[in-house]
Amino acid sequence: MLKQYKLKNYHFQLIISIMALNIIGILLIGSAKQSVQKTQIMGFIVGVVAMVVISLMDYSFILRFTWLYYVGMVALLILVMTGLGDDSHGAQRWIQLPGFRFQPSELAKIIVILFFAAFFAKYRDKINSVKILAMSLILVAVPLLLIYKQPDLSTTIAIALIFASLLYIAGLSYKIVLTVLGIGIPTGIIGITLIVHKALSGNGSDDYHYGRIMSWLYPEDKRWAGVAMQQRNAIMAIGSGQLWGKGLNNSVATSMKNANYISEPQTDMIFAVAGEELGFAGLLVIVLLLLFIIIECILIGRRAKDFQGRLICVGMASLVGFQSVFNIFVATGLMPNTGIPLPFVSYGLTSLLSLYMGMGVVLNVGLQPKKY
């Protein structure tokens, strides 16, 4: 399980960038909601320790138990739907234990990456066969369906995109990719058209997903004004920060955050708080750190000793990339409102610790580079 590693192969630059981003997040969380800042600091400490410990564990050993992880993940997601599940804001996504609450869907993202890294590496030569494609689609469909039922559409889409990225890197035929795109794009356009038509006609106007989509397409329509307000306020907050922002923990009367106009400022809309208090300069730092983490994961993957290691790194890069895009696009009004955390910045212990564990595996891949 443990090996002798060379210090020169340890990617300290990745650790430093992750910690810097997390510290910025802690400062923003303290300004957005002071009462949860200490919890996030504790998560930061535990996460860094977990990342370092996991980084010294041979990832080949970790991948021996992927079926156990998969079964455990499905069991936890099923438990969410039972009496152990904790409801919040109309969604049942957490498991409540005495003095402890966690979100299995966040852990599921890391497990999906590890599981399919091992699965696709094992069946690499048969990846385009009907049998293997069908097996992989069924295996990913189980957690996706359970997460969607919570309901958690944003996490469902994020995991589906991570899976698609892994499948593509595993060697999926271009013919299959083009066929799926040829069918999927027109189908998606037709689906959106039907949703808009149904919502405008008054059918399904009370549906959660319809409301999110329609408030994004028609923010000025009075029927969707209440739902659209969160994004509009977030955009105003980002714009009001201008270049350098109003400062952390400011007492400015015109602050959207101080006036409680930003919903969930410590989680889903943390980017809006960053824009208002740190300005464009602060947002640029956050985006560049996220981009650096993504690129570093990809570079580590390119030098991985085997295909499993490469897939793990691509999976983690996809996770950070897709979540970042979703969170930032929602805060800036570029896509419908959907709740998903900004990696290493938003409040949430399960999300934070899961990311740190995933990055620990990436660091171990980096400690075992390909020999030339």
Coordinates of C-alpha atoms in Angstrom, one line a residue:
M1 CA 0.0 0.0 0.0
L2 CA 2.8 2.4 0.9
K3 CA 5.9 2.9 -1.3
Q4 CA 9.1 4.8 -1.3
Y5 CA 8.5 8.0 -3.4
K6 CA 10.8 10.7 -4.6
L7 CA 10.2 14.2 -3.2
K8 CA 10.8 15.8 -6.6
N9 CA 7.7 14.1 -7.9
Y10 CA 5.5 15.6 -5.3
H11 CA 3.4 18.3 -6.8
F12 CA 3.6 21.0 -4.2
Q13 CA 2.3 23.6 -6.6
L14 CA -1.0 21.8 -6.8
I15 CA -1.3 21.6 -3.0
I16 CA -0.4 25.3 -2.7
S17 CA -3.0 26.4 -5.3
I18 CA -5.7 24.2 -3.6
M19 CA -4.9 25.6 -0.2
A20 CA -4.8 29.2 -1.5
L21 CA -8.2 28.8 -3.1
N22 CA -9.7 27.2 0.0
I23 CA -8.4 30.0 2.2
I24 CA -10.0 32.6 -0.1
G25 CA -13.2 30.6 0.3
I26 CA -13.0 30.6 4.1
L27 CA -12.6 34.4 4.1
L28 CA -15.6 34.8 1.8
I29 CA -17.7 32.3 3.9
G30 CA -16.8 34.3 7.0
S31 CA -18.1 37.4 5.4
A32 CA -21.2 35.7 3.9
K33 CA -22.2 33.7 7.1
Q34 CA -19.9 34.1 10.0
S35 CA -21.5 31.3 12.0
V36 CA -20.2 28.5 9.7
Q37 CA -16.7 29.8 9.1
K38 CA -15.2 27.8 12.0
T39 CA -16.7 24.6 10.6
Q40 CA -15.2 25.3 7.2
I41 CA -11.8 26.0 8.8
M42 CA -12.0 22.6 10.5
G43 CA -12.9 21.0 7.2
F44 CA -9.8 22.7 5.6
I45 CA -7.5 21.2 8.3
V46 CA -9.0 17.7 8.1
G47 CA -9.1 17.9 4.3
V48 CA -5.4 18.8 3.9
V49 CA -4.4 16.0 6.3
A50 CA -6.6 13.5 4.4
M51 CA -5.2 14.7 1.1
V52 CA -1.6 14.2 2.3
V53 CA -2.3 10.8 3.8
I54 CA -4.1 9.5 0.7
S55 CA -1.4 10.9 -1.5
L56 CA 1.1 8.5 0.1
M57 CA -1.2 5.5 -0.6
D58 CA -0.6 3.6 -3.8
Y59 CA -3.6 4.3 -6.0
S60 CA -3.4 0.9 -7.5
F61 CA -4.1 -0.5 -4.1
I62 CA -7.0 1.9 -3.6
L63 CA -8.5 0.8 -6.9
R64 CA -8.7 -2.8 -5.8
F65 CA -11.8 -2.1 -3.9
T66 CA -13.8 -0.1 -6.4
W67 CA -16.8 -2.5 -6.4
L68 CA -17.0 -2.2 -2.6
Y69 CA -17.0 1.6 -3.0
Y70 CA -19.7 1.3 -5.7
V71 CA -22.0 -0.8 -3.6
G72 CA -21.4 1.4 -0.6
M73 CA -22.3 4.5 -2.6
V74 CA -25.5 3.0 -3.9
A75 CA -26.5 1.9 -0.4
L76 CA -25.9 5.4 1.0
L77 CA -27.9 7.0 -1.8
I78 CA -30.8 4.6 -1.1
L79 CA -30.6 5.5 2.6
V80 CA -31.0 9.1 1.7
M81 CA -34.5 8.2 0.4
T82 CA -35.4 6.5 3.7
G83 CA -36.0 7.8 7.2
L84 CA -32.3 8.6 7.7
G85 CA -32.6 11.2 4.9
D86 CA -32.7 14.8 6.0
D87 CA -34.9 17.3 4.1
S88 CA -33.7 20.9 3.4
H89 CA -35.2 23.5 1.0
G90 CA -37.5 20.8 -0.5
A91 CA -34.7 18.4 -1.3
Q92 CA -33.7 15.2 0.5
R93 CA -30.0 15.0 -0.1
W94 CA -28.4 14.4 3.3
I95 CA -28.1 11.7 5.9
Q96 CA -28.5 12.9 9.4
L97 CA -26.6 11.1 12.2
P98 CA -26.2 12.1 15.8
G99 CA -24.2 15.3 15.6
F100 CA -23.2 14.8 12.0
R101 CA -24.7 15.3 8.6
F102 CA -23.2 14.5 5.2
Q103 CA -24.3 14.5 1.6
P104 CA -23.6 11.1 -0.2
S105 CA -24.0 12.6 -3.7
E106 CA -20.8 14.6 -3.2
L107 CA -18.9 11.5 -2.2
A108 CA -20.5 9.7 -5.2
K109 CA -18.6 12.0 -7.6
I110 CA -15.2 10.7 -6.4
I111 CA -16.4 7.1 -6.3
V112 CA -17.7 7.3 -9.8
I113 CA -14.3 8.6 -11.0
L114 CA -12.4 5.8 -9.2
F115 CA -14.8 3.1 -10.2
F116 CA -14.9 3.9 -13.9
A117 CA -11.1 4.5 -14.0
A118 CA -10.7 0.9 -12.9
F119 CA -13.6 -0.4 -15.1
F120 CA -12.5 1.4 -18.3
A121 CA -8.9 0.4 -17.8
K122 CA -9.8 -3.2 -17.4
Y123 CA -12.0 -3.2 -20.6
R124 CA -10.0 -0.7 -22.6
D125 CA -9.7 -3.0 -25.6
K126 CA -13.5 -3.7 -25.6
I127 CA -14.7 -0.2 -24.8
N128 CA -16.7 0.1 -28.1
S129 CA -18.4 -3.3 -27.8
V130 CA -22.1 -3.3 -27.2
K131 CA -21.7 -5.4 -24.0
I132 CA -19.2 -3.1 -22.3
L133 CA -21.0 0.1 -23.3
A134 CA -24.3 -1.3 -22.0
M135 CA -22.7 -2.4 -18.7
S136 CA -21.1 1.0 -18.2
L137 CA -24.3 2.9 -18.9
I138 CA -26.3 0.7 -16.6
L139 CA -23.7 1.0 -13.8
V140 CA -23.7 4.8 -14.0
A141 CA -27.5 5.0 -14.4
V142 CA -28.1 3.6 -11.0
P143 CA -26.5 6.4 -8.9
L144 CA -27.7 9.0 -11.5
L145 CA -31.3 8.0 -11.0
L146 CA -31.0 7.9 -7.2
I147 CA -29.4 11.4 -7.2
Y148 CA -32.0 12.8 -9.6
K149 CA -34.8 11.5 -7.3
Q150 CA -33.5 13.6 -4.3
P151 CA -34.0 15.8 -6.5
D152 CA -30.5 17.1 -7.4
L153 CA -30.5 17.8 -11.1
S154 CA -27.2 19.8 -11.1
T155 CA -25.2 17.0 -9.5
T156 CA -26.9 14.4 -11.8
I157 CA -25.7 16.4 -14.8
A158 CA -22.2 17.0 -13.4
I159 CA -21.7 13.3 -12.8
A160 CA -23.1 12.4 -16.2
L161 CA -20.6 14.8 -17.8
I162 CA -17.7 13.4 -15.7
F163 CA -18.7 9.9 -16.9
A164 CA -18.8 11.1 -20.5
S165 CA -15.4 12.6 -20.2
L166 CA -14.0 9.3 -18.8
L167 CA -15.7 7.3 -21.5
Y168 CA -14.3 9.6 -24.2
I169 CA -10.7 9.4 -22.9
A170 CA -11.1 5.6 -22.6
G171 CA -11.3 5.4 -26.3
L172 CA -14.9 5.8 -27.3
S173 CA -15.2 5.6 -31.1
Y174 CA -15.7 8.9 -32.9
K175 CA -18.6 7.3 -34.9
I176 CA -20.5 6.7 -31.6
V177 CA -19.7 10.3 -30.4
L178 CA -20.9 11.9 -33.6
T179 CA -24.0 9.6 -33.6
V180 CA -24.9 10.6 -30.0
L181 CA -24.3 14.3 -30.8
G182 CA -26.4 14.0 -34.0
I183 CA -29.3 12.6 -32.0
G184 CA -28.8 14.4 -28.7
I185 CA -28.5 18.0 -30.0
P186 CA -31.8 18.1 -32.0
T187 CA -33.5 16.2 -29.2
G188 CA -32.3 18.7 -26.6
I189 CA -33.5 21.6 -28.8
I190 CA -36.9 20.0 -29.2
G191 CA -37.1 19.3 -25.4
I192 CA -36.4 22.9 -24.5
T193 CA -38.9 24.1 -27.0
L194 CA -41.6 21.8 -25.5
I195 CA -40.7 22.9 -22.0
V196 CA -41.0 26.6 -22.9
H197 CA -44.3 26.0 -24.8
K198 CA -45.7 24.0 -21.9
A199 CA -44.7 26.6 -19.3
L200 CA -46.0 29.5 -21.3
S201 CA -49.3 27.8 -21.7
G202 CA -49.6 27.5 -18.0
N203 CA -49.1 23.7 -17.8
G204 CA -46.4 22.7 -15.2
S205 CA -45.9 26.3 -14.1
D206 CA -45.6 25.0 -10.5
D207 CA -42.8 22.6 -11.4
Y208 CA -39.5 23.2 -9.8
H209 CA -37.4 22.7 -13.0
Y210 CA -39.8 24.6 -15.3
G211 CA -39.6 27.6 -13.0
R212 CA -35.8 27.6 -13.1
I213 CA -35.6 27.4 -16.9
M214 CA -38.4 29.9 -17.5
S215 CA -37.0 32.5 -15.0
W216 CA -33.7 32.3 -16.9
L217 CA -35.3 32.7 -20.3
Y218 CA -37.9 35.3 -19.3
P219 CA -36.5 37.1 -16.2
E220 CA -38.8 40.1 -16.8
D221 CA -42.0 38.0 -16.8
K222 CA -43.9 38.5 -13.6
R223 CA -44.8 34.8 -13.4
W224 CA -41.1 34.0 -12.9
A225 CA -39.9 37.2 -11.3
G226 CA -39.6 35.6 -7.8
V227 CA -37.4 32.8 -9.1
A228 CA -35.3 35.1 -11.3
M229 CA -34.6 37.5 -8.5
Q230 CA -31.8 35.4 -7.0
Q231 CA -29.8 35.5 -10.2
R232 CA -30.5 39.2 -10.9
N233 CA -29.3 40.1 -7.5
A234 CA -26.2 38.1 -7.9
I235 CA -25.4 39.8 -11.2
M236 CA -26.0 43.2 -9.6
A237 CA -23.7 42.3 -6.7
I238 CA -20.9 41.2 -9.1
G239 CA -21.2 44.4 -11.1
S240 CA -21.3 46.6 -8.0
G241 CA -17.8 45.3 -6.9
Q242 CA -16.2 46.9 -10.0
L243 CA -12.4 46.3 -10.2
W244 CA -11.3 46.0 -6.6
G245 CA -14.5 45.3 -4.7
K246 CA -16.0 46.8 -1.5
G247 CA -13.8 44.8 0.8
L248 CA -14.3 41.7 2.9
N249 CA -16.7 42.1 5.9
N250 CA -17.6 45.6 4.8
S251 CA -20.4 47.6 6.3
V252 CA -21.4 49.4 3.1
A253 CA -25.1 50.2 3.2
T254 CA -25.4 49.5 -0.6
S255 CA -24.0 46.0 -0.3
M256 CA -26.4 43.4 -1.8
K257 CA -25.0 40.8 0.7
N258 CA -25.4 43.1 3.7
A259 CA -29.0 43.8 2.7
N260 CA -29.6 40.0 2.5
Y261 CA -30.5 40.2 -1.2
I262 CA -28.2 37.3 -2.1
S263 CA -29.7 33.9 -1.3
E264 CA -27.4 31.1 0.0
P265 CA -24.3 33.5 -0.2
Q266 CA -22.0 31.0 1.5
T267 CA -22.8 28.1 -0.9
D268 CA -24.4 28.4 -4.3
M269 CA -23.9 32.2 -4.7
I270 CA -20.4 32.5 -3.2
F271 CA -19.1 33.8 -6.5
A272 CA -21.5 36.8 -6.3
V273 CA -20.1 37.6 -2.8
A274 CA -16.6 37.3 -4.2
G275 CA -17.5 39.7 -7.0
E276 CA -19.0 42.3 -4.7
E277 CA -16.3 42.2 -2.0
L278 CA -13.2 41.3 -4.0
G279 CA -14.1 42.9 -7.4
F280 CA -13.1 41.7 -10.8
A281 CA -9.5 41.3 -9.6
G282 CA -10.6 38.8 -6.9
L283 CA -12.8 36.9 -9.3
L284 CA -9.8 36.7 -11.7
V285 CA -7.6 35.2 -9.0
I286 CA -10.3 32.6 -8.2
V287 CA -10.8 31.6 -11.8
L288 CA -7.1 31.4 -12.5
L289 CA -6.5 29.2 -9.4
L290 CA -9.3 26.9 -10.6
L291 CA -7.9 26.8 -14.1
F292 CA -4.4 26.0 -12.7
I293 CA -5.8 23.1 -10.7
I294 CA -7.6 21.7 -13.7
I295 CA -4.5 22.0 -16.0
E296 CA -2.2 20.5 -13.3
C297 CA -4.5 17.5 -13.0
I298 CA -4.4 17.0 -16.8
L299 CA -0.6 17.3 -16.8
I300 CA -0.2 14.8 -14.0
G301 CA -2.5 12.5 -15.9
R302 CA -0.4 12.8 -19.1
R303 CA 2.7 11.6 -17.1
A304 CA 0.8 8.8 -15.3
K305 CA 2.4 5.4 -15.3
D306 CA -0.8 3.6 -16.5
F307 CA -4.2 4.2 -18.0
Q308 CA -6.0 4.0 -14.6
G309 CA -3.9 7.0 -13.3
R310 CA -4.7 9.0 -16.4
L311 CA -8.4 8.4 -16.1
I312 CA -8.4 9.4 -12.4
C313 CA -6.7 12.7 -13.2
V314 CA -9.0 13.4 -16.1
G315 CA -12.0 12.7 -13.9
M316 CA -10.9 15.1 -11.2
A317 CA -10.1 17.8 -13.8
S318 CA -13.6 17.3 -15.2
L319 CA -15.2 17.5 -11.7
V320 CA -13.5 20.8 -10.8
G321 CA -14.0 22.1 -14.3
F322 CA -17.7 21.3 -14.8
Q323 CA -18.7 22.4 -11.2
S324 CA -16.8 25.7 -11.6
V325 CA -18.5 26.4 -14.9
F326 CA -21.9 25.6 -13.6
N327 CA -21.5 27.7 -10.4
I328 CA -20.0 30.7 -12.2
F329 CA -22.5 30.6 -15.1
V330 CA -25.4 30.5 -12.7
A331 CA -24.1 33.5 -10.7
T332 CA -23.5 35.5 -13.9
G333 CA -26.8 34.5 -15.5
L334 CA -25.4 32.4 -18.3
M335 CA -27.4 29.3 -17.4
P336 CA -30.5 28.5 -15.4
N337 CA -30.3 28.6 -11.6
T338 CA -29.1 25.3 -10.2
G339 CA -27.5 24.7 -6.8
I340 CA -23.9 23.4 -7.1
P341 CA -20.9 24.4 -5.0
L342 CA -17.8 26.2 -6.3
P343 CA -14.9 23.8 -5.7
F344 CA -12.8 24.6 -2.6
V345 CA -14.6 27.9 -2.2
S346 CA -18.3 27.2 -1.3
Y347 CA -19.3 26.1 2.2
G348 CA -20.0 22.4 2.6
L349 CA -17.9 19.8 4.5
T350 CA -18.9 16.8 2.4
S351 CA -18.0 18.5 -0.8
L352 CA -14.7 19.9 0.6
L353 CA -13.5 16.6 2.1
S354 CA -14.5 14.7 -1.0
L355 CA -12.5 17.0 -3.2
Y356 CA -9.5 16.8 -1.0
M357 CA -9.6 13.0 -1.0
G358 CA -9.9 13.0 -4.8
M359 CA -6.9 15.3 -5.1
G360 CA -5.0 13.1 -2.7
V361 CA -5.3 10.3 -5.3
V362 CA -4.2 12.6 -8.1
L363 CA -1.1 13.5 -6.1
N364 CA -0.3 9.8 -5.7
V365 CA -0.6 9.4 -9.5
G366 CA 1.9 12.2 -9.8
L367 CA 4.3 10.5 -7.4
Q368 CA 4.4 7.5 -9.7
P369 CA 5.2 9.1 -13.1
K370 CA 5.8 7.2 -16.3
K371 CA 9.4 6.0 -16.8
Y372 CA 11.0 7.1 -20.0

